[in-house]
Amino acid sequence: MTFPVVGMVGGGQLARMTHEAGIPLGIRFKLLSDTPQDSAAQVVSEVVVGDYRDLGTLRAFAQGCDVITFDHEHVPTEHLRALEADGIPVRPGPGALVHAQDKGVMRAALDRIGIPCPRHRIVTDPADVGRFAAEGDGFPVVLKTVRGGYDGKGVWVVRDEAGAADPFKAGVPVLAEEKVDFARELAANVVRSPHGQAVAYPVVESQQVNGVCDTVIAPAPGLSEELSAEAQRMALTIAEQLDVTGHLAVELFETRDGRLLVNELAMRPHNSGHWTQDGAVTSQFANHLRAVLDLPLGDPRPRAPWTVMVNVLGGDYPDMYSAYLHCMARDPQLKIHMYGKDVKPGRKVGHVTTYGDDLAEVLDRARHAAGYLRGTITE
Amino acid sequence: MTFPVVGMVGGGQLARMTHEAGIPLGIRFKLLSDTPQDSAAQVVSEVVVGDYRDLGTLRAFAQGCDVITFDHEHVPTEHLRALEADGIPVRPGPGALVHAQDKGVMRAALDRIGIPCPRHRIVTDPADVGRFAAEGDGFPVVLKTVRGGYDGKGVWVVRDEAGAADPFKAGVPVLAEEKVDFARELAANVVRSPHGQAVAYPVVESQQVNGVCDTVIAPAPGLSEELSAEAQRMALTIAEQLDVTGHLAVELFETRDGRLLVNELAMRPHNSGHWTQDGAVTSQFANHLRAVLDLPLGDPRPRAPWTVMVNVLGGDYPDMYSAYLHCMARDPQLKIHMYGKDVKPGRKVGHVTTYGDDLAEVLDRARHAAGYLRGTITE
């Protein structure tokens, strides 16, 4: 048998769902996981428990893998270059991945290739934040550490210089950005192979609650054909220009005056693409695998007029399984995706998807199920 | 967390695909596998390697499982009764499963509950086969060992008494059946939970080549609503009357004069239901798990007008992976499901599914892909 071995670094839910998508392909899937209890480690046969920050561990893990890919963006760039020097294909490669690791590098690259972003620059201290504000429309200003943030962490909205001290305490460069007056957030998900083939999923609307993705609607309701094509074009351009291989999620602001600005990039399967598991011909996980293996990509088109994904966050009730009875009986078409994680308040522990012809009904079903699983809806 | 542990006995592709379907449910999946290389053992985290014919092995495996279910029907009935006596739910239970293990018991039960079958009786020797033939329309007669047959093994079509010696050599009771002059073969797949809820999938047409399932078309083309409903009613009646829990496949003959006769029963996910992975709202594997866990069952309805499944058999070329390039590039909607098995001529090593609006086109795409993977089509 000449079926390849894919090594995935990181044992979170993205690796769990990538393994699920890889089973039909007949490939071997190896996991480097922080602990044996991690979400993906619970369901994968070949698990190496170790620290991805240790080059020796990474090198030993990569032995016998045909390609290395990632559940997260935290592997040090120099380690990835060392793996490449060892002759192991790393997808996405370190030269691409750095744009998802460092927001300063990302903004500079997007400026260079002409992709519109919020007004931004690296700031050095609170007084410099004041100058940045004065250069534009004043406060509020968004401050982000260039590395290490996710799901709202490492991000501050500050209303004056006095409130701008915290972000500088970590000793990491700080990026200042205008606070965009957006109408809504969108995401453009594309997948690109080393061969240069690329596919674009329908552009989705992504609704955040407290900085965490809550609801994704595919396709984005009421989005004009022009803006939809523009968002896909932006994502495809970024993928090509930054030489991304695998899945690329481009988080976008749709401004009230009808422009698109890039918020964030992720170079891995992404929460805004989870709907594809049940709503697209080929899921983002399957296409990510096909891309990192340089196989022809699968059809990204939707299978239903509307698909909705709602995240399931941990609530006060640790026993989500007993909620299955109600949710499954109420909605036999509901798709539940749980990650095997302990329930902690506010933690992403799963998601649900629904699909159908009527958006209001599809949205209601997904929200009801997610709320019932969390425990905020009890009837 | 109170998520249950499902123990599955047998490491074949059915267990592999059941695990795949169980990942989103967040359950724990434990496998009892003959070897660490078995199809499912390659992709499951918790694998016990051992012999299912050994009660001590089974008992140790069942420790800590909330329910035991099966990839195959070969576990001795008395072992299952012992597990039940230990307090472990076994689904389907031994009282039901014996009907899928012993064709003599199955025929007697179907006669008792009034389900039409081919004319049949247990025969004792070649001369008795001659008498059986004379009681009906004469030879040919079909002989089956009541236990141990599958995929055409343990089945003989005999044209005279002299040719009827072989089946008696195994020392297992032999069932004689009329050779039905069928127009085609159908399968009615249903799933039933301990609670008594049941769902019926669309009735499919199943095409065999050399006694092995080759192509499944969902729904069965041109099947009248009356016969379709009759087939579903038969399967639901069998599930209820035999107290089946989990998936039940009822293989049927559609006779040239428009009757339905039961050929075989299988109490596990079944080759005739593989199309549901990509073609139904809820796959047979997901519904089997929901049933054995006594959860509400998922919607069995199709997602496309036509879905076709074609098995991929081993051919002369062991390297199927390199065929992915052609197959995926030619048909971006194609779904490949490989089992991680070494290629041997004639061995089932995977299947493909396609779906769409036009049956001829859907069928052509699936057959092309399966043939290309096998190596019988090279362009």
mmCIF file of N, CA, C and O in Angstrom, chain A residues 106-145:
data_model
loop_
_atom_site.group_PDB
_atom_site.id
_atom_site.type_symbol
_atom_site.label_atom_id
_atom_site.label_comp_id
_atom_site.label_asym_id
_atom_site.label_seq_id
_atom_site.Cartn_x
_atom_site.Cartn_y
_atom_site.Cartn_z
ATOM 1 N N MET A 106 1.297 39.917 8.938
ATOM 2 C CA MET A 106 0.090 39.766 8.105
ATOM 3 C C MET A 106 -0.323 41.109 7.516
ATOM 4 O O MET A 106 -0.525 41.234 6.301
ATOM 5 N N ARG A 107 -0.425 42.126 8.362
ATOM 6 C CA ARG A 107 -0.867 43.447 7.859
ATOM 7 C C ARG A 107 0.115 43.992 6.818
ATOM 8 O O ARG A 107 -0.296 44.537 5.789
ATOM 9 N N ALA A 108 1.402 43.817 7.069
ATOM 10 C CA ALA A 108 2.402 44.319 6.122
ATOM 11 C C ALA A 108 2.261 43.612 4.777
ATOM 12 O O ALA A 108 2.332 44.241 3.711
ATOM 13 N N ALA A 109 2.032 42.311 4.813
ATOM 14 C CA ALA A 109 1.899 41.546 3.564
ATOM 15 C C ALA A 109 0.629 41.937 2.820
ATOM 16 O O ALA A 109 0.640 42.102 1.592
ATOM 17 N N LEU A 110 -0.467 42.100 3.544
ATOM 18 C CA LEU A 110 -1.722 42.467 2.875
ATOM 19 C C LEU A 110 -1.610 43.868 2.269
ATOM 20 O O LEU A 110 -2.109 44.112 1.161
ATOM 21 N N ASP A 111 -0.941 44.784 2.970
ATOM 22 C CA ASP A 111 -0.694 46.111 2.383
ATOM 23 C C ASP A 111 0.082 45.967 1.081
ATOM 24 O O ASP A 111 -0.245 46.587 0.067
ATOM 25 N N ARG A 112 1.096 45.127 1.103
ATOM 26 C CA ARG A 112 1.980 44.967 -0.051
ATOM 27 C C ARG A 112 1.225 44.438 -1.270
ATOM 28 O O ARG A 112 1.452 44.872 -2.392
ATOM 29 N N ILE A 113 0.295 43.508 -1.026
ATOM 30 C CA ILE A 113 -0.406 42.904 -2.176
ATOM 31 C C ILE A 113 -1.735 43.599 -2.453
ATOM 32 O O ILE A 113 -2.513 43.148 -3.305
ATOM 33 N N GLY A 114 -1.981 44.693 -1.741
ATOM 34 C CA GLY A 114 -3.127 45.535 -2.084
ATOM 35 C C GLY A 114 -4.468 45.033 -1.586
ATOM 36 O O GLY A 114 -5.508 45.284 -2.213
ATOM 37 N N ILE A 115 -4.476 44.312 -0.478
ATOM 38 C CA ILE A 115 -5.732 43.833 0.109
ATOM 39 C C ILE A 115 -6.179 44.831 1.181
ATOM 40 O O ILE A 115 -5.408 45.124 2.099
ATOM 41 N N PRO A 116 -7.405 45.341 1.081
ATOM 42 C CA PRO A 116 -7.840 46.368 2.034
ATOM 43 C C PRO A 116 -7.975 45.841 3.464
ATOM 44 O O PRO A 116 -8.542 44.769 3.687
ATOM 45 N N CYS A 117 -7.443 46.609 4.399
ATOM 46 C CA CYS A 117 -7.474 46.265 5.826
ATOM 47 C C CYS A 117 -7.938 47.501 6.593
ATOM 48 O O CYS A 117 -7.938 48.605 6.069
ATOM 49 N N PRO A 118 -8.310 47.316 7.850
ATOM 50 C CA PRO A 118 -8.524 48.495 8.696
ATOM 51 C C PRO A 118 -7.213 49.295 8.780
ATOM 52 O O PRO A 118 -6.128 48.716 8.696
ATOM 53 N N ARG A 119 -7.324 50.618 8.963
ATOM 54 C CA ARG A 119 -6.129 51.428 9.178
ATOM 55 C C ARG A 119 -5.373 50.874 10.382
ATOM 56 O O ARG A 119 -6.001 50.491 11.375
ATOM 57 N N HIS A 120 -4.046 50.802 10.286
ATOM 58 C CA HIS A 120 -3.299 50.080 11.320
ATOM 59 C C HIS A 120 -1.846 50.529 11.322
ATOM 60 O O HIS A 120 -1.341 51.035 10.307
ATOM 61 N N ARG A 121 -1.187 50.411 12.415
ATOM 62 C CA ARG A 121 0.276 50.403 12.464
ATOM 63 C C ARG A 121 0.752 49.864 13.816
ATOM 64 O O ARG A 121 -0.018 49.815 14.781
ATOM 65 N N ILE A 122 2.004 49.431 13.856
ATOM 66 C CA ILE A 122 2.595 48.982 15.112
ATOM 67 C C ILE A 122 2.785 50.203 16.001
ATOM 68 O O ILE A 122 3.255 51.246 15.528
ATOM 69 N N VAL A 123 2.392 50.069 17.281
ATOM 70 C CA VAL A 123 2.544 51.179 18.226
ATOM 71 C C VAL A 123 3.489 50.759 19.344
ATOM 72 O O VAL A 123 3.629 49.562 19.638
ATOM 73 N N THR A 124 4.130 51.759 19.950
ATOM 74 C CA THR A 124 5.235 51.450 20.873
ATOM 75 C C THR A 124 4.870 51.640 22.342
ATOM 76 O O THR A 124 5.483 51.036 23.219
ATOM 77 N N ASP A 125 3.877 52.501 22.612
ATOM 78 C CA ASP A 125 3.503 52.753 24.012
ATOM 79 C C ASP A 125 2.161 53.495 24.004
ATOM 80 O O ASP A 125 1.661 53.887 22.942
ATOM 81 N N PRO A 126 1.562 53.738 25.166
ATOM 82 C CA PRO A 126 0.247 54.395 25.196
ATOM 83 C C PRO A 126 0.242 55.761 24.501
ATOM 84 O O PRO A 126 -0.740 56.104 23.832
ATOM 85 N N ALA A 127 1.328 56.512 24.618
ATOM 86 C CA ALA A 127 1.360 57.817 23.950
ATOM 87 C C ALA A 127 1.300 57.650 22.436
ATOM 88 O O ALA A 127 0.629 58.413 21.734
ATOM 89 N N ASP A 128 1.959 56.596 21.959
ATOM 90 C CA ASP A 128 1.930 56.307 20.518
ATOM 91 C C ASP A 128 0.516 55.895 20.084
ATOM 92 O O ASP A 128 0.091 56.190 18.970
ATOM 93 N N VAL A 129 -0.198 55.238 20.985
ATOM 94 C CA VAL A 129 -1.600 54.894 20.685
ATOM 95 C C VAL A 129 -2.407 56.180 20.513
ATOM 96 O O VAL A 129 -3.248 56.295 19.611
ATOM 97 N N GLY A 130 -2.112 57.154 21.375
ATOM 98 C CA GLY A 130 -2.782 58.459 21.257
ATOM 99 C C GLY A 130 -2.490 59.099 19.904
ATOM 100 O O GLY A 130 -3.400 59.629 19.247
ATOM 101 N N ARG A 131 -1.227 59.022 19.471
ATOM 102 C CA ARG A 131 -0.886 59.589 18.160
ATOM 103 C C ARG A 131 -1.608 58.850 17.030
ATOM 104 O O ARG A 131 -2.128 59.450 16.111
ATOM 105 N N PHE A 132 -1.651 57.484 17.171
ATOM 106 C CA PHE A 132 -2.354 56.687 16.143
ATOM 107 C C PHE A 132 -3.821 57.113 16.049
ATOM 108 O O PHE A 132 -4.372 57.267 14.954
ATOM 109 N N ALA A 133 -4.448 57.331 17.202
ATOM 110 C CA ALA A 133 -5.849 57.742 17.216
ATOM 111 C C ALA A 133 -6.000 59.105 16.528
ATOM 112 O O ALA A 133 -6.909 59.305 15.707
ATOM 113 N N ALA A 134 -5.081 60.008 16.856
ATOM 114 C CA ALA A 134 -5.162 61.367 16.311
ATOM 115 C C ALA A 134 -4.945 61.392 14.802
ATOM 116 O O ALA A 134 -5.481 62.253 14.095
ATOM 117 N N GLU A 135 -4.175 60.423 14.303
ATOM 118 C CA GLU A 135 -3.942 60.341 12.850
ATOM 119 C C GLU A 135 -5.219 59.984 12.075
ATOM 120 O O GLU A 135 -5.308 60.219 10.880
ATOM 121 N N GLY A 136 -6.182 59.372 12.796
ATOM 122 C CA GLY A 136 -7.424 58.960 12.137
ATOM 123 C C GLY A 136 -8.615 59.651 12.778
ATOM 124 O O GLY A 136 -8.589 60.859 13.004
ATOM 125 N N ASP A 137 -9.631 58.854 13.090
ATOM 126 C CA ASP A 137 -10.859 59.417 13.625
ATOM 127 C C ASP A 137 -10.883 59.413 15.149
ATOM 128 O O ASP A 137 -11.948 59.523 15.751
ATOM 129 N N GLY A 138 -9.720 59.258 15.784
ATOM 130 C CA GLY A 138 -9.666 59.288 17.245
ATOM 131 C C GLY A 138 -10.016 57.963 17.858
ATOM 132 O O GLY A 138 -10.092 56.931 17.173
ATOM 133 N N PHE A 139 -10.268 57.998 19.161
ATOM 134 C CA PHE A 139 -10.635 56.775 19.869
ATOM 135 C C PHE A 139 -12.092 56.431 19.576
ATOM 136 O O PHE A 139 -12.845 57.314 19.157
ATOM 137 N N PRO A 140 -12.558 55.173 19.817
ATOM 138 C CA PRO A 140 -11.778 54.030 20.313
ATOM 139 C C PRO A 140 -10.812 53.457 19.279
ATOM 140 O O PRO A 140 -11.010 53.632 18.079
ATOM 141 N N VAL A 141 -9.803 52.780 19.797
ATOM 142 C CA VAL A 141 -8.786 52.126 18.967
ATOM 143 C C VAL A 141 -8.698 50.666 19.419
ATOM 144 O O VAL A 141 -8.861 50.376 20.606
ATOM 145 N N VAL A 142 -8.465 49.771 18.468
ATOM 146 C CA VAL A 142 -8.290 48.356 18.810
ATOM 147 C C VAL A 142 -6.800 48.061 18.913
ATOM 148 O O VAL A 142 -6.038 48.424 18.014
ATOM 149 N N LEU A 143 -6.395 47.466 20.023
ATOM 150 C CA LEU A 143 -4.994 47.051 20.185
ATOM 151 C C LEU A 143 -4.925 45.529 20.218
ATOM 152 O O LEU A 143 -5.773 44.876 20.835
ATOM 153 N N LYS A 144 -3.936 44.974 19.528
ATOM 154 C CA LYS A 144 -3.769 43.508 19.471
ATOM 155 C C LYS A 144 -2.293 43.178 19.662
ATOM 156 O O LYS A 144 -1.439 43.810 19.035
ATOM 157 N N THR A 145 -2.009 42.205 20.504
ATOM 158 C CA THR A 145 -0.644 41.679 20.510
ATOM 159 C C THR A 145 -0.454 40.960 19.176
ATOM 160 O O THR A 145 -1.369 40.267 18.693
#
